[in-house]
Every structure is written in C-alpha cells, then in structure tokens.
Amino acid sequence: MLAEVTAAYDGVLAGLADVLSATADFHQGLGGPVDGAMAEHLRYLTVHGLGSVAADLRGIRTDLADRRTLHPRRSVCGSGVPVTEREASAVCACPAPPAIPPPQAPAATVRRR
C-alpha cells in the first residue's frame, strides 16, 4: 500500500502534488494580492510539506519491506510467489477482518397509561 502512496510518478502523493501545483497556478492567475500569497503557500506545501511526508513514508516502506515477519492473520499464499518477491502482498492479501455482529435491537418498552 505504501508503494502506491509513494510511487514517484503515479502515486497518491505525486497526484496530490500535481493538484496542489495546478491550484497554485490557478490562484496565481487570478492576480489579486491574496491570490499570489495563496499560490506561494500551496507551492511551499507541495515542495516542503509533501516532500517530507513522502520521504518519511518511503523510509517506513523500505523498513517494512526489509522485514521478514509474517502477519499473524495471513494465510499461506498458494499463488507461487517466489520468496524473493518484495510485493507479494499484491498477490496474496491478508484475509478480511472478522465480521462484527450487528448490534442487538433494544428491548421493547411497555408504555403505561
């Protein structure tokens, strides 16, 4: 999942950076004094805010990818994924969480007259 978020060209954060940049360009084009300041703030967030988040998430993704701890609820993958495959989770996902039973209806109350 973190690979999808942090992918350099088509990841979620890259898409968000594109949206912020386009929004900054739009506000810059409006020409008002507040608009220019808003555009600069959006550009700052794109470079510095998203840049630091992306760097942190890439580090976490790398650390997690290097771990060889099995998930306690993951079933054994029968799809023939080699041991060296780093993205085996794309082929063999964790099972769905256990179903939560629906809440019980409250007991009917009897009205007295």
PDB file of C-alpha atoms in Angstrom:
ATOM      1  CA  MET A   1       0.000   0.000   0.000  1.00  0.00           C
ATOM      2  CA  LEU A   2       2.769   2.444   0.825  1.00  0.00           C
ATOM      3  CA  ALA A   3       4.293   1.763  -2.586  1.00  0.00           C
ATOM      4  CA  GLU A   4       1.089   3.073  -4.186  1.00  0.00           C
ATOM      5  CA  VAL A   5       1.151   6.160  -1.986  1.00  0.00           C
ATOM      6  CA  THR A   6       4.826   6.996  -2.532  1.00  0.00           C
ATOM      7  CA  ALA A   7       5.336   5.988  -6.188  1.00  0.00           C
ATOM      8  CA  ALA A   8       7.306   8.802  -7.802  1.00  0.00           C
ATOM      9  CA  TYR A   9       5.251   9.311 -10.973  1.00  0.00           C
ATOM     10  CA  ASP A  10       1.826   7.801 -10.436  1.00  0.00           C
ATOM     11  CA  GLY A  11       1.492   7.553  -6.657  1.00  0.00           C
ATOM     12  CA  VAL A  12      -1.097   9.219  -4.478  1.00  0.00           C
ATOM     13  CA  LEU A  13       1.338  11.853  -3.182  1.00  0.00           C
ATOM     14  CA  ALA A  14       2.539  12.620  -6.724  1.00  0.00           C
ATOM     15  CA  GLY A  15      -1.084  13.118  -7.762  1.00  0.00           C
ATOM     16  CA  LEU A  16      -1.699  15.375  -4.779  1.00  0.00           C
ATOM     17  CA  ALA A  17       1.400  17.399  -5.686  1.00  0.00           C
ATOM     18  CA  ASP A  18       0.009  17.827  -9.211  1.00  0.00           C
ATOM     19  CA  VAL A  19      -3.324  19.026  -7.810  1.00  0.00           C
ATOM     20  CA  LEU A  20      -1.642  21.485  -5.442  1.00  0.00           C
ATOM     21  CA  SER A  21       0.561  22.814  -8.249  1.00  0.00           C
ATOM     22  CA  ALA A  22      -2.417  23.261 -10.569  1.00  0.00           C
ATOM     23  CA  THR A  23      -4.331  25.007  -7.793  1.00  0.00           C
ATOM     24  CA  ALA A  24      -1.356  27.289  -7.160  1.00  0.00           C
ATOM     25  CA  ASP A  25      -1.187  28.144 -10.867  1.00  0.00           C
ATOM     26  CA  PHE A  26      -4.918  28.887 -10.862  1.00  0.00           C
ATOM     27  CA  HIS A  27      -4.664  31.230  -7.870  1.00  0.00           C
ATOM     28  CA  GLN A  28      -1.561  32.913  -9.303  1.00  0.00           C
ATOM     29  CA  GLY A  29      -3.512  33.641 -12.464  1.00  0.00           C
ATOM     30  CA  LEU A  30      -6.290  35.428 -10.568  1.00  0.00           C
ATOM     31  CA  GLY A  31      -3.945  38.358  -9.978  1.00  0.00           C
ATOM     32  CA  GLY A  32      -5.074  39.547  -6.558  1.00  0.00           C
ATOM     33  CA  PRO A  33      -2.598  40.143  -3.714  1.00  0.00           C
ATOM     34  CA  VAL A  34      -4.135  37.392  -1.586  1.00  0.00           C
ATOM     35  CA  ASP A  35      -4.161  35.069  -4.583  1.00  0.00           C
ATOM     36  CA  GLY A  36      -0.394  35.319  -5.050  1.00  0.00           C
ATOM     37  CA  ALA A  37       0.199  34.618  -1.370  1.00  0.00           C
ATOM     38  CA  MET A  38      -2.137  31.623  -1.553  1.00  0.00           C
ATOM     39  CA  ALA A  39      -0.299  30.324  -4.608  1.00  0.00           C
ATOM     40  CA  GLU A  40       3.062  30.630  -2.859  1.00  0.00           C
ATOM     41  CA  HIS A  41       1.731  28.826   0.207  1.00  0.00           C
ATOM     42  CA  LEU A  42       0.395  25.990  -1.963  1.00  0.00           C
ATOM     43  CA  ARG A  43       3.778  25.696  -3.679  1.00  0.00           C
ATOM     44  CA  TYR A  44       5.512  25.631  -0.298  1.00  0.00           C
ATOM     45  CA  LEU A  45       3.207  22.838   0.870  1.00  0.00           C
ATOM     46  CA  THR A  46       3.852  20.928  -2.344  1.00  0.00           C
ATOM     47  CA  VAL A  47       7.630  21.053  -2.027  1.00  0.00           C
ATOM     48  CA  HIS A  48       8.255  21.059   1.710  1.00  0.00           C
ATOM     49  CA  GLY A  49       5.113  19.543   3.232  1.00  0.00           C
ATOM     50  CA  LEU A  50       4.569  16.699   0.795  1.00  0.00           C
ATOM     51  CA  GLY A  51       8.291  16.251   0.304  1.00  0.00           C
ATOM     52  CA  SER A  52       8.896  15.492   3.973  1.00  0.00           C
ATOM     53  CA  VAL A  53       5.807  13.264   4.224  1.00  0.00           C
ATOM     54  CA  ALA A  54       6.874  11.353   1.106  1.00  0.00           C
ATOM     55  CA  ALA A  55      10.419  10.925   2.425  1.00  0.00           C
ATOM     56  CA  ASP A  56       9.134   9.634   5.771  1.00  0.00           C
ATOM     57  CA  LEU A  57       6.718   7.211   4.132  1.00  0.00           C
ATOM     58  CA  ARG A  58       9.379   5.933   1.726  1.00  0.00           C
ATOM     59  CA  GLY A  59      11.637   5.241   4.714  1.00  0.00           C
ATOM     60  CA  ILE A  60       8.854   3.401   6.514  1.00  0.00           C
ATOM     61  CA  ARG A  61       8.038   1.438   3.343  1.00  0.00           C
ATOM     62  CA  THR A  62      11.673   0.415   2.965  1.00  0.00           C
ATOM     63  CA  ASP A  63      11.952  -0.610   6.614  1.00  0.00           C
ATOM     64  CA  LEU A  64       8.781  -2.683   6.391  1.00  0.00           C
ATOM     65  CA  ALA A  65       9.802  -4.272   3.095  1.00  0.00           C
ATOM     66  CA  ASP A  66      13.047  -5.446   4.673  1.00  0.00           C
ATOM     67  CA  ARG A  67      11.224  -7.217   7.499  1.00  0.00           C
ATOM     68  CA  ARG A  68      10.549 -10.889   7.131  1.00  0.00           C
ATOM     69  CA  THR A  69       7.924 -11.177   9.864  1.00  0.00           C
ATOM     70  CA  LEU A  70       4.786 -12.997   8.823  1.00  0.00           C
ATOM     71  CA  HIS A  71       1.467 -11.350   9.554  1.00  0.00           C
ATOM     72  CA  PRO A  72      -0.374 -13.390  12.199  1.00  0.00           C
ATOM     73  CA  ARG A  73      -3.608 -13.494  10.174  1.00  0.00           C
ATOM     74  CA  ARG A  74      -2.117 -14.011   6.736  1.00  0.00           C
ATOM     75  CA  SER A  75      -2.775 -17.346   5.154  1.00  0.00           C
ATOM     76  CA  VAL A  76      -0.072 -19.158   3.224  1.00  0.00           C
ATOM     77  CA  CYS A  77      -0.036 -17.927  -0.343  1.00  0.00           C
ATOM     78  CA  GLY A  78      -0.658 -20.648  -2.870  1.00  0.00           C
ATOM     79  CA  SER A  79      -0.099 -18.450  -5.914  1.00  0.00           C
ATOM     80  CA  GLY A  80       3.531 -19.421  -6.368  1.00  0.00           C
ATOM     81  CA  VAL A  81       5.068 -16.117  -5.314  1.00  0.00           C
ATOM     82  CA  PRO A  82       8.847 -16.502  -5.020  1.00  0.00           C
ATOM     83  CA  VAL A  83      10.421 -15.839  -1.620  1.00  0.00           C
ATOM     84  CA  THR A  84      12.449 -13.009  -3.147  1.00  0.00           C
ATOM     85  CA  GLU A  85       9.306 -11.142  -4.270  1.00  0.00           C
ATOM     86  CA  ARG A  86       9.072  -7.877  -2.297  1.00  0.00           C
ATOM     87  CA  GLU A  87       5.489  -7.121  -3.316  1.00  0.00           C
ATOM     88  CA  ALA A  88       3.940 -10.493  -2.545  1.00  0.00           C
ATOM     89  CA  SER A  89       1.110  -8.684  -0.743  1.00  0.00           C
ATOM     90  CA  ALA A  90      -0.233  -7.614  -4.141  1.00  0.00           C
ATOM     91  CA  VAL A  91      -0.730 -11.288  -4.989  1.00  0.00           C
ATOM     92  CA  CYS A  92      -1.606 -12.678  -1.553  1.00  0.00           C
ATOM     93  CA  ALA A  93      -3.519 -10.169   0.518  1.00  0.00           C
ATOM     94  CA  CYS A  94      -4.366 -10.536   4.177  1.00  0.00           C
ATOM     95  CA  PRO A  95      -7.795 -12.017   4.852  1.00  0.00           C
ATOM     96  CA  ALA A  96     -10.664  -9.713   5.596  1.00  0.00           C
ATOM     97  CA  PRO A  97     -11.080  -8.752   9.239  1.00  0.00           C
ATOM     98  CA  PRO A  98     -13.566 -10.838  11.190  1.00  0.00           C
ATOM     99  CA  ALA A  99     -17.162  -9.791  10.794  1.00  0.00           C
ATOM    100  CA  ILE A 100     -18.581  -7.689  13.586  1.00  0.00           C
ATOM    101  CA  PRO A 101     -22.031  -8.890  14.597  1.00  0.00           C
ATOM    102  CA  PRO A 102     -24.776  -6.283  14.175  1.00  0.00           C
ATOM    103  CA  PRO A 103     -25.896  -4.562  17.363  1.00  0.00           C
ATOM    104  CA  GLN A 104     -28.895  -6.039  19.072  1.00  0.00           C
ATOM    105  CA  ALA A 105     -32.104  -4.081  18.992  1.00  0.00           C
ATOM    106  CA  PRO A 106     -33.046  -2.544  22.324  1.00  0.00           C
ATOM    107  CA  ALA A 107     -35.660  -4.386  24.291  1.00  0.00           C
ATOM    108  CA  ALA A 108     -39.198  -3.181  23.650  1.00  0.00           C
ATOM    109  CA  THR A 109     -40.565  -0.962  26.367  1.00  0.00           C
ATOM    110  CA  VAL A 110     -44.147  -1.128  27.538  1.00  0.00           C
ATOM    111  CA  ARG A 111     -45.935   2.171  27.877  1.00  0.00           C
ATOM    112  CA  ARG A 112     -48.275   2.662  30.780  1.00  0.00           C
ATOM    113  CA  ARG A 113     -51.281   4.852  30.654  1.00  0.00           C
TER     114      ARG A 113
END
